[in-house]
CSV table of C-alpha atoms and ligand atoms in Angstrom, one decimal:
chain,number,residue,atom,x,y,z
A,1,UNK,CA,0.0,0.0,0.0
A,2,UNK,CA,1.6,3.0,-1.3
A,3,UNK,CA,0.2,5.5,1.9
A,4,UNK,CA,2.1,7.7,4.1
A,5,UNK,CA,1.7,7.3,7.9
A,6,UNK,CA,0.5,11.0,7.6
A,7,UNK,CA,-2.1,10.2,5.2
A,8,UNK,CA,-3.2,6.9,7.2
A,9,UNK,CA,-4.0,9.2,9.8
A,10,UNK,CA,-5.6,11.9,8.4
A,11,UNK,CA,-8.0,8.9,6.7
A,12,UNK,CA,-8.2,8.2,10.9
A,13,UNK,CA,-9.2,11.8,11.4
A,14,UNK,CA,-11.8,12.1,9.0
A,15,UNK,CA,-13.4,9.1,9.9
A,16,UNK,CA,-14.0,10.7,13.4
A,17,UNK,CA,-15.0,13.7,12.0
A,18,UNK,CA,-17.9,12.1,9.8
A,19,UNK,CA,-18.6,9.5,12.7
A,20,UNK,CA,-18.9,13.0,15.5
A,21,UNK,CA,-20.8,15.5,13.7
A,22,UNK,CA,-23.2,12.4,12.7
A,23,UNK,CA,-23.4,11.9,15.9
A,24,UNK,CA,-24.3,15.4,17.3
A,25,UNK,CA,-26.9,15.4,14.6
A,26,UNK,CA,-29.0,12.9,16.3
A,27,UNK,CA,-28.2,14.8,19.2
A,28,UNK,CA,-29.8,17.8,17.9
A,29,UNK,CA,-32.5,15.6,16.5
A,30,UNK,CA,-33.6,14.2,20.0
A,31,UNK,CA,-33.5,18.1,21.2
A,32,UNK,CA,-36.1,19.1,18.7
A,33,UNK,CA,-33.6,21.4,17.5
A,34,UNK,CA,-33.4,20.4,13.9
A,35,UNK,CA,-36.2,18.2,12.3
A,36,UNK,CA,-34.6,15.4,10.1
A,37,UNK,CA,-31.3,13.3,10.0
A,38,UNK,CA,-30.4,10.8,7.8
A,39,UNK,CA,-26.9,9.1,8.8
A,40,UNK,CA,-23.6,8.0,7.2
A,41,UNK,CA,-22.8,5.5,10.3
A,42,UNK,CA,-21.1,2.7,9.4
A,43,UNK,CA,-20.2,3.8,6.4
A,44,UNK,CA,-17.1,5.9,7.2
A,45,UNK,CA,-14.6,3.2,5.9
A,46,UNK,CA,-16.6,2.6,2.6
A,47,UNK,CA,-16.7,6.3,2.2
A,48,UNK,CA,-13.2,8.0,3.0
A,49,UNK,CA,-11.6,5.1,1.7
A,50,UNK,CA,-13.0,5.7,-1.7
A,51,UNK,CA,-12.3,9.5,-1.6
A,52,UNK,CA,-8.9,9.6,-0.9
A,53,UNK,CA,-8.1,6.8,-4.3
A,54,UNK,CA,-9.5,9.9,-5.8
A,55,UNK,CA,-8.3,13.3,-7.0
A,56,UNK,CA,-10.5,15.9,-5.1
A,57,UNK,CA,-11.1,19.1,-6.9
A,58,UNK,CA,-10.5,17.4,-10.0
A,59,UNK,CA,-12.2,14.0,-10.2
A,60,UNK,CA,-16.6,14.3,-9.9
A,61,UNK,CA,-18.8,12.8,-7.7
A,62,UNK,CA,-22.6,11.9,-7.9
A,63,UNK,CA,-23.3,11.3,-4.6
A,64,UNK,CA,-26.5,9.9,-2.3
A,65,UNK,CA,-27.8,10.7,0.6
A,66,UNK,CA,-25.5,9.0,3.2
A,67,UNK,CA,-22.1,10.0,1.8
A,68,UNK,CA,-21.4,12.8,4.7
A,69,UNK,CA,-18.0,11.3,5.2
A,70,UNK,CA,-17.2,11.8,1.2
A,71,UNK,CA,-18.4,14.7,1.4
A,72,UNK,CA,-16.2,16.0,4.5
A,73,UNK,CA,-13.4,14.7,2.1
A,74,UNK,CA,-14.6,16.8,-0.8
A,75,UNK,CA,-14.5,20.0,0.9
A,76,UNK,CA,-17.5,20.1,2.6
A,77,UNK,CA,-16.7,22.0,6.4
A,78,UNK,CA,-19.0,20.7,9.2
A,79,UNK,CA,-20.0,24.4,9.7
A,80,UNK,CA,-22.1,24.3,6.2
A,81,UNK,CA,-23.1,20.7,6.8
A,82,UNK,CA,-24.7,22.4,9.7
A,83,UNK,CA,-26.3,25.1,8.1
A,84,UNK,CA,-28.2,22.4,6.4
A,85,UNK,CA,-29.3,20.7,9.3
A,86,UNK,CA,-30.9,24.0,10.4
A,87,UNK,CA,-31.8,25.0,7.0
A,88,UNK,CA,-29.8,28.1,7.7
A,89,UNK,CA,-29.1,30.7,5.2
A,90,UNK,CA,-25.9,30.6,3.2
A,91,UNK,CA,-26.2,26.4,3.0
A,92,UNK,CA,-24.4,25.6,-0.2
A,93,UNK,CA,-26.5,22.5,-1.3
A,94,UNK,CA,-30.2,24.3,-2.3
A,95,UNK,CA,-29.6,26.9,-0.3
A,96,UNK,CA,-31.7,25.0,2.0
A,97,UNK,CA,-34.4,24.0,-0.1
A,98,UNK,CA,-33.6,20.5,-0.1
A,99,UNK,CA,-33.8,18.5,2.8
A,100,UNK,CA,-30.7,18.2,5.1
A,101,UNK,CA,-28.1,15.7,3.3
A,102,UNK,CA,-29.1,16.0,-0.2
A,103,UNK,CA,-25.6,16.9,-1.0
A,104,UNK,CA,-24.1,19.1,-3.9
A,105,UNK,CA,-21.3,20.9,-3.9
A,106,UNK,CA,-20.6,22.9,-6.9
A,107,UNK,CA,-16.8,24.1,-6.2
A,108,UNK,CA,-16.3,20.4,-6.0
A,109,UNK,CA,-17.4,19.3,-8.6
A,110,UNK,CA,-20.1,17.5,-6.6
A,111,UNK,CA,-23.7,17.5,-8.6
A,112,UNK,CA,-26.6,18.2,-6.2
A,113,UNK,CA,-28.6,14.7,-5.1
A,114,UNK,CA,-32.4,14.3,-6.0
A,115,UNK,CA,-34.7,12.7,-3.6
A,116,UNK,CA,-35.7,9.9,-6.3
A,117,UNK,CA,-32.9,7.1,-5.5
A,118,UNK,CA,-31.1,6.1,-8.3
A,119,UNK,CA,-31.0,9.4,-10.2
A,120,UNK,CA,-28.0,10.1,-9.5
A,121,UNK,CA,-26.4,6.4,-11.9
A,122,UNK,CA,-27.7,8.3,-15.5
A,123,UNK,CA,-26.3,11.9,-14.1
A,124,UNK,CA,-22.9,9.8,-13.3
A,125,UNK,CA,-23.1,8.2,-16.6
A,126,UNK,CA,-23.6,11.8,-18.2
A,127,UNK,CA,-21.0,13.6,-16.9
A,128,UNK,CA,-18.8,10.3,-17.4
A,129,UNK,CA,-19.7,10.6,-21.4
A,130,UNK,CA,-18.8,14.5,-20.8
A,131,UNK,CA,-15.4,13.6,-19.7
A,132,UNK,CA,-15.2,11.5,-22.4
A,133,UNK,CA,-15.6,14.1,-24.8
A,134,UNK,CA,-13.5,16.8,-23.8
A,135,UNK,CA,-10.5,14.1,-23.5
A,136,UNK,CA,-10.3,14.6,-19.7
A,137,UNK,CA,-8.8,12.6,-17.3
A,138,UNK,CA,-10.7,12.8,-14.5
A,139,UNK,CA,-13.3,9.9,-13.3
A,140,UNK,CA,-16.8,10.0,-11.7
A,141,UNK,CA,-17.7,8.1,-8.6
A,142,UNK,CA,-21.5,7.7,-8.0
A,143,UNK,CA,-22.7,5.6,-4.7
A,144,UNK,CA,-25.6,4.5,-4.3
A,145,UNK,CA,-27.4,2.1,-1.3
A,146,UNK,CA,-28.3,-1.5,-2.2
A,147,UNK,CA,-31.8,-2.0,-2.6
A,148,UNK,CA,-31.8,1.2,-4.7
A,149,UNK,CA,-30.1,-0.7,-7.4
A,150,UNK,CA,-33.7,-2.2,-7.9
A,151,UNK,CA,-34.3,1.2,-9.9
A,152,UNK,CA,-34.6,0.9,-13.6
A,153,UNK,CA,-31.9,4.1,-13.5
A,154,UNK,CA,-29.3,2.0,-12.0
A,155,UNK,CA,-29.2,-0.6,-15.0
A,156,UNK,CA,-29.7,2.0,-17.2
A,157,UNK,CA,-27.0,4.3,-16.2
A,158,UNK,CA,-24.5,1.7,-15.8
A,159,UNK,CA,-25.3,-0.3,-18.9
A,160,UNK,CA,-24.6,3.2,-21.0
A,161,UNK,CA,-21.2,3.7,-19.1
A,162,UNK,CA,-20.1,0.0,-20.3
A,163,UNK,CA,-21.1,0.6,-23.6
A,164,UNK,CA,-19.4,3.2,-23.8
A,165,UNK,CA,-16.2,2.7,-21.5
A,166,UNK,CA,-17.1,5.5,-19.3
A,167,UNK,CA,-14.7,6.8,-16.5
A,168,UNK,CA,-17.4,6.0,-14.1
A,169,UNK,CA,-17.5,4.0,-10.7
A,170,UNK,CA,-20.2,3.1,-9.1
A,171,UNK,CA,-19.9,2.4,-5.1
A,172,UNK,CA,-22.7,0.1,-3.8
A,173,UNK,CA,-22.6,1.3,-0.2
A,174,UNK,CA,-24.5,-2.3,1.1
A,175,UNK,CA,-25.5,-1.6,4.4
A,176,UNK,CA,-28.0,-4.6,3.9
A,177,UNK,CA,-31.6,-3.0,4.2
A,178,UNK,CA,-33.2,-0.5,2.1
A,179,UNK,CA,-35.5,1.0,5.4
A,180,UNK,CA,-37.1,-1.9,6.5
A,181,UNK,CA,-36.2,-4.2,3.5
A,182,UNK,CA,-33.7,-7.1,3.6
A,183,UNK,CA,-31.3,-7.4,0.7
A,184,UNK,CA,-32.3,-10.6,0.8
A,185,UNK,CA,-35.8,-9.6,-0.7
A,186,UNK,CA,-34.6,-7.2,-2.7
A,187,UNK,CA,-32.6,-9.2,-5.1
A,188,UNK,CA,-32.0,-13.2,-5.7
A,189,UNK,CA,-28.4,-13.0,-6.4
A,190,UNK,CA,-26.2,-13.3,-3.6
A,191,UNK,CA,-23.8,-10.0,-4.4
A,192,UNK,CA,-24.6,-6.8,-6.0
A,193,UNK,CA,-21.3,-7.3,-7.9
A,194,UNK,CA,-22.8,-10.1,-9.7
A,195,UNK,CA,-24.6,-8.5,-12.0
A,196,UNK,CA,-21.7,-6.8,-13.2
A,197,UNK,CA,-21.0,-9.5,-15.7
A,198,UNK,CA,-24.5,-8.6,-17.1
A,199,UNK,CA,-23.5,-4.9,-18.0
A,200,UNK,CA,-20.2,-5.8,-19.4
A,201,UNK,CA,-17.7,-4.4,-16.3
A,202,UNK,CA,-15.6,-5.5,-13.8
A,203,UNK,CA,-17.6,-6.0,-10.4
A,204,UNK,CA,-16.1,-6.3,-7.2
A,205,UNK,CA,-17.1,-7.3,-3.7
A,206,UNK,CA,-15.1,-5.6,-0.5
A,207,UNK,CA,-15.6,-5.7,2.5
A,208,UNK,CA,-16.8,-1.8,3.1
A,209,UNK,CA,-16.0,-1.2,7.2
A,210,UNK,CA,-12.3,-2.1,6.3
A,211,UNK,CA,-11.0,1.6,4.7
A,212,UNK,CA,-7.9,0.4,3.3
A,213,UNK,CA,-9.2,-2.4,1.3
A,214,UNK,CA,-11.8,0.0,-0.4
A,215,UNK,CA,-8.9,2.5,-0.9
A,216,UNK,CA,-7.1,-0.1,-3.2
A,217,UNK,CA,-10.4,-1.4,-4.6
A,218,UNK,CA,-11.5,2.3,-5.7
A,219,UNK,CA,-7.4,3.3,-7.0
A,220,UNK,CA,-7.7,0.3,-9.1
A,221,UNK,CA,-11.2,1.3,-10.5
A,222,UNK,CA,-9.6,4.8,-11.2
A,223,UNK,CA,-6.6,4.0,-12.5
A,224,UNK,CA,-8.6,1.4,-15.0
A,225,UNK,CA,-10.8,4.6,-16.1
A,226,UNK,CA,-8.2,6.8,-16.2
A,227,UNK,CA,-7.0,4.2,-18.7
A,228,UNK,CA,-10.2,4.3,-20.8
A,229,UNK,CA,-10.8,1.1,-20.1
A,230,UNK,CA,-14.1,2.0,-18.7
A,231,UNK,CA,-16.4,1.4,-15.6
A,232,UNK,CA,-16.1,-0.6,-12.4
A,233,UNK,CA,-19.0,-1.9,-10.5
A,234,UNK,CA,-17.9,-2.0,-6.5
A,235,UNK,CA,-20.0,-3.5,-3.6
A,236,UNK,CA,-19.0,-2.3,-0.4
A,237,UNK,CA,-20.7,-4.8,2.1
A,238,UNK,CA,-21.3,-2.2,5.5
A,239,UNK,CA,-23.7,-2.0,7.7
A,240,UNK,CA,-25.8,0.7,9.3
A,241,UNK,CA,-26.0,0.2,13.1
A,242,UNK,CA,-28.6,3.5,13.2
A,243,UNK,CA,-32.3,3.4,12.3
A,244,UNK,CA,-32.8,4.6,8.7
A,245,UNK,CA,-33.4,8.0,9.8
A,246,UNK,CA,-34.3,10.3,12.2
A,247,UNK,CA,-38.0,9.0,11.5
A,248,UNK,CA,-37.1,5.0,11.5
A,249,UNK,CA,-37.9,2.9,14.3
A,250,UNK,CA,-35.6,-0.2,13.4
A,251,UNK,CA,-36.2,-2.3,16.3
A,252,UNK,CA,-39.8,-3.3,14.1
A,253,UNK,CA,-37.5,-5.1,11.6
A,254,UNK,CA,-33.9,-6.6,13.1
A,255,UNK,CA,-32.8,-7.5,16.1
A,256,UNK,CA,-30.5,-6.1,18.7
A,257,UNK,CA,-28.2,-8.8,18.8
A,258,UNK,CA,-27.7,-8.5,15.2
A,259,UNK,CA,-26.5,-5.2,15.4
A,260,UNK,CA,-24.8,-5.6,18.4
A,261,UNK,CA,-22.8,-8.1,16.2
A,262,UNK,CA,-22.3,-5.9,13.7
A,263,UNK,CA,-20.8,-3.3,16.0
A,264,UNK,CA,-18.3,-5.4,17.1
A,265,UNK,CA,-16.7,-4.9,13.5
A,266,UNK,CA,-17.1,-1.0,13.7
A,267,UNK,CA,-15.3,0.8,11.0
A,268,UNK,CA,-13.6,3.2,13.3
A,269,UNK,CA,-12.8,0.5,16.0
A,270,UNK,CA,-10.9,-1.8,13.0
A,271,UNK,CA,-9.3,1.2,11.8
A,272,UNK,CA,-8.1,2.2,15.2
A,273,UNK,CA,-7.1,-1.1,16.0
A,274,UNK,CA,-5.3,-1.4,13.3
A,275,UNK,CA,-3.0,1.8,13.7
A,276,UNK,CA,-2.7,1.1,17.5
A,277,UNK,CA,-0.9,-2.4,16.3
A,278,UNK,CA,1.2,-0.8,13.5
A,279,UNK,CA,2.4,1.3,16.4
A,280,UNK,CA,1.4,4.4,14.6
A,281,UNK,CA,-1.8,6.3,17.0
A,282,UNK,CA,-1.1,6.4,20.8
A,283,UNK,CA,-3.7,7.0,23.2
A,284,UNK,CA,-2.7,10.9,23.7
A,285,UNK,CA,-2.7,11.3,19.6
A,286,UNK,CA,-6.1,9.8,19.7
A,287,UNK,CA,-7.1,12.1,23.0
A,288,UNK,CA,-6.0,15.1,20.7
A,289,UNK,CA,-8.1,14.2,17.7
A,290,UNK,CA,-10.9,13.4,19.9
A,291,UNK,CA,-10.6,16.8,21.3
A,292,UNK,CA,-9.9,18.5,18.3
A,293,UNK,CA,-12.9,17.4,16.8
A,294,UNK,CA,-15.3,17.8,19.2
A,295,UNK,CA,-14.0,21.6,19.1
A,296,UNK,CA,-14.8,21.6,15.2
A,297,UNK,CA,-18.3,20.5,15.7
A,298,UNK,CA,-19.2,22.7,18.3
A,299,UNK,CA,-17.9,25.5,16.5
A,300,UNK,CA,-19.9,24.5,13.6
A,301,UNK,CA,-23.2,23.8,16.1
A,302,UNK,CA,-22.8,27.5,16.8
A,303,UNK,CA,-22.0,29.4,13.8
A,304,UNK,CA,-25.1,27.9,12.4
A,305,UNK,CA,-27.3,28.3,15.5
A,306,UNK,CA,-26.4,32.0,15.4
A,307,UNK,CA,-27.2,32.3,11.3
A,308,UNK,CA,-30.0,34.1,9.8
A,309,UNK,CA,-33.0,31.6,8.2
A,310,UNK,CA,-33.0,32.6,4.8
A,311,UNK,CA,-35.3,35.3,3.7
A,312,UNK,CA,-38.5,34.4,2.6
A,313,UNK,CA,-38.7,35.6,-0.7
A,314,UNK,CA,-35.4,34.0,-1.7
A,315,UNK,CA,-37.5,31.0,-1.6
A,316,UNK,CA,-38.5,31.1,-5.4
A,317,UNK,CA,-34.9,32.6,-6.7
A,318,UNK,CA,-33.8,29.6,-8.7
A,319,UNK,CA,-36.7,27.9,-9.4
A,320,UNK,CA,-38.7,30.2,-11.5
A,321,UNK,CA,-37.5,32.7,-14.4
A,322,UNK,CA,-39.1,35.4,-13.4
A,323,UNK,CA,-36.5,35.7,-10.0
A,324,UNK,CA,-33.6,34.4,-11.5
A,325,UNK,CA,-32.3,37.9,-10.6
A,326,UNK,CA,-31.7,37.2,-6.9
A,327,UNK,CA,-28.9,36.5,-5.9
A,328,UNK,CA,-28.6,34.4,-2.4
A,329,UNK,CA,-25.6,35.5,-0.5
A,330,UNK,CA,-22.9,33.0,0.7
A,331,UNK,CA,-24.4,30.6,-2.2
A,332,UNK,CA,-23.4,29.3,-5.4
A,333,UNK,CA,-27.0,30.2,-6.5
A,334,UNK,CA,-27.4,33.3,-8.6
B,1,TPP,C1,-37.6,6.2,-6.3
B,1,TPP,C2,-37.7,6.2,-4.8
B,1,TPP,N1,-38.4,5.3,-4.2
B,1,TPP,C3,-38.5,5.3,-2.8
B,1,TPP,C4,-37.8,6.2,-2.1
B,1,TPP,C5,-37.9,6.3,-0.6
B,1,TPP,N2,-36.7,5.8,-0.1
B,1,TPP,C6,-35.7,6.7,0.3
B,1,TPP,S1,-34.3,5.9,0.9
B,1,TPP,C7,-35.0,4.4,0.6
B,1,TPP,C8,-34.2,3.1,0.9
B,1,TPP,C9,-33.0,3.0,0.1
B,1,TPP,O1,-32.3,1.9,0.5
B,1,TPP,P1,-30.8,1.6,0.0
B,1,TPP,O2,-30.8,1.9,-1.4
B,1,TPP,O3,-30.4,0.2,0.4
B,1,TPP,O4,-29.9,2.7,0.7
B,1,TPP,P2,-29.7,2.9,2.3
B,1,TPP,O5,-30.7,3.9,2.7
B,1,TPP,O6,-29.8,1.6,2.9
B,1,TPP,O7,-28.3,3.4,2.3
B,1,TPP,C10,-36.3,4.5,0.1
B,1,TPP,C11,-37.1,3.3,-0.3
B,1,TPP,C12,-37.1,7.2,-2.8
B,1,TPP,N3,-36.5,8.2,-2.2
B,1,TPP,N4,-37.1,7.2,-4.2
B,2,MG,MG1,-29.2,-0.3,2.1
């Protein structure tokens, strides 16, 4: 593995930072403070392991609901994350029309999510075609959650980046329940992955709480589109140890001891592990980084408690011609 001790830790640090500020959202949630959360628990490995095999700022990325960790990685600072949350003016996705998470980040290069799952696979497929075109370099990532790959987009999207040898990969993110639903009833194949042989591309199964394994999965995937050799299917098998959202009740559909079990393999705890026995995180590093964070997410609580709501007549600016001429301060929106 061709990563710095440097770089294995900052991989470490944002890990936490995803994993703390997800945390404090459900915080706020419980608080009545903000109304809706959706979470990327559980998915840190699958999700900061695939963005640093990528080049940020220059590389795109399609992403879904869950991917606050990518995101984070992307560019994203906790202190607009939380302007989301609170639907506060200046929040760079809608400018906080969308619900909290919907992410888009426009400086980048990160194209704002729809609520329909599976949108997102013919908007990666686009932009991989556009990058075609122009003779670029760059590649696309697109993630998407399991039983959304039931959507007639997915197949769609994907079989028009193999026909073409695209620059695309797609990141299952398999967290093994779409809400309430098994994967087990959502598909009769055993892997995601497998279906890769249907489309034409290279599918791969990894195990998705284990960041350095999806690092050299998602390099190898971008070095192979980089290449022009076209699109990689990747199932990142996760779980999600947190109801569905702030509005799930999962105790109706799984057990505790299930995800007790689950826990025990904890991205953030194998990680940890991992650098404690390579001798490169001691306990006072990981007291600093502990500290450090918390510090970044309750300056970010702050700053976005003490923002303005935006003002009410912003609220048609970009959706209708006839106010196209306002422009929302602190936004990308004009
Ligand atoms: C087309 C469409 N159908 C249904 C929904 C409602 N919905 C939102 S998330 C979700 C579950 C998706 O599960 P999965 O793809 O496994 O992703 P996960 O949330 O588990 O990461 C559903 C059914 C939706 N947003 N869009
Ligand atoms: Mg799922």
């Amino acid at each position: 593995m061709n990563l710095s001790k440097d770089t294995l830790l900052d991989m470490y640090y944002a890990m936490l930072r995803s994993r703390r500020l997800d945390e404090r959202a459900w915080v706020l949630h419980r608080q009545g403070k903000i109304v809706f959360h959706i979470s990327g628990m559980g998915h840190e490995a699958s999700q900061i392991g695939a963005a640093f095999a990528l080049r940020r700022g220059a590389d795109w990325l399609a992403p879904y609901y869950r991917d606050l960790g990518l995101m984070l990685c992307f560019g994203l600072t906790p202190r607009e994350f939380m302007l989301s949350l609170f639907g506060k003016q200046g929040e760079v996705s809608s400018g906080a029309r969308q619900m909290p998470s919907h992410f888009g980040l426009r400086r980048a290069n990160v194209i704002s999510t729809s609520a329909p799952v599976a949108t997102q696979i013919p908007h990666a497929a686009g932009i991989g075609l556009g990058i075609k075109m122009r003779g670029e370099d760059a590649v696309v990532l697109t993630c998407i959650g399991e039983g959304s790959t039931s959507q007639g987009e997915w197949y769609e999207g994907l079989n028009w980046a193999a026909v073409h040898k695209l620059p695309v990969i797609c990141i299952v993110q398999n967290n093994q329940y779409a809400i309430s639903v098994p994967a087990h009833l959502q598909m009769a194949v055993p892997n995601v992955a497998d279906r890769a042989a249907a489309f034409g591309m290279p599918g791969v199964v990894v195990d998705g709480n284990d960041v350095l394994s999806v690092y050299r999965v998602i390099q190898e995937a971008a070095d192979r589109a980089r290449r022009g050799d076209g699109p990689t299917l990747v199932e990142a098998k996760t779980y999600r140890p947190v109801p569905h959202s702030s509005d799930d009740d999962d105790r109706s559909y799984r057990s505790r001891e299930e995800v007790a079990e689950w826990k025990k393999r904890d991205p953030i705890l194998m990680f940890k592990t991992y650098l404690e026995m390579q001798g490169q995180l001691t306990k006072e590093m990981n007291d600093e980084y502990e500290a450090r964070v918390v510090a970044e997410v309750d300056d970010a609580q702050k700053f976005a408690e003490a923002a303005p709501y935006p003002n009410l007549e912003w609220a048609a600016g970009p959706v209708y011609a006839d106010h196209t001429e306002y422009t929302i301060p602190n936004t990308q929106y004009k």
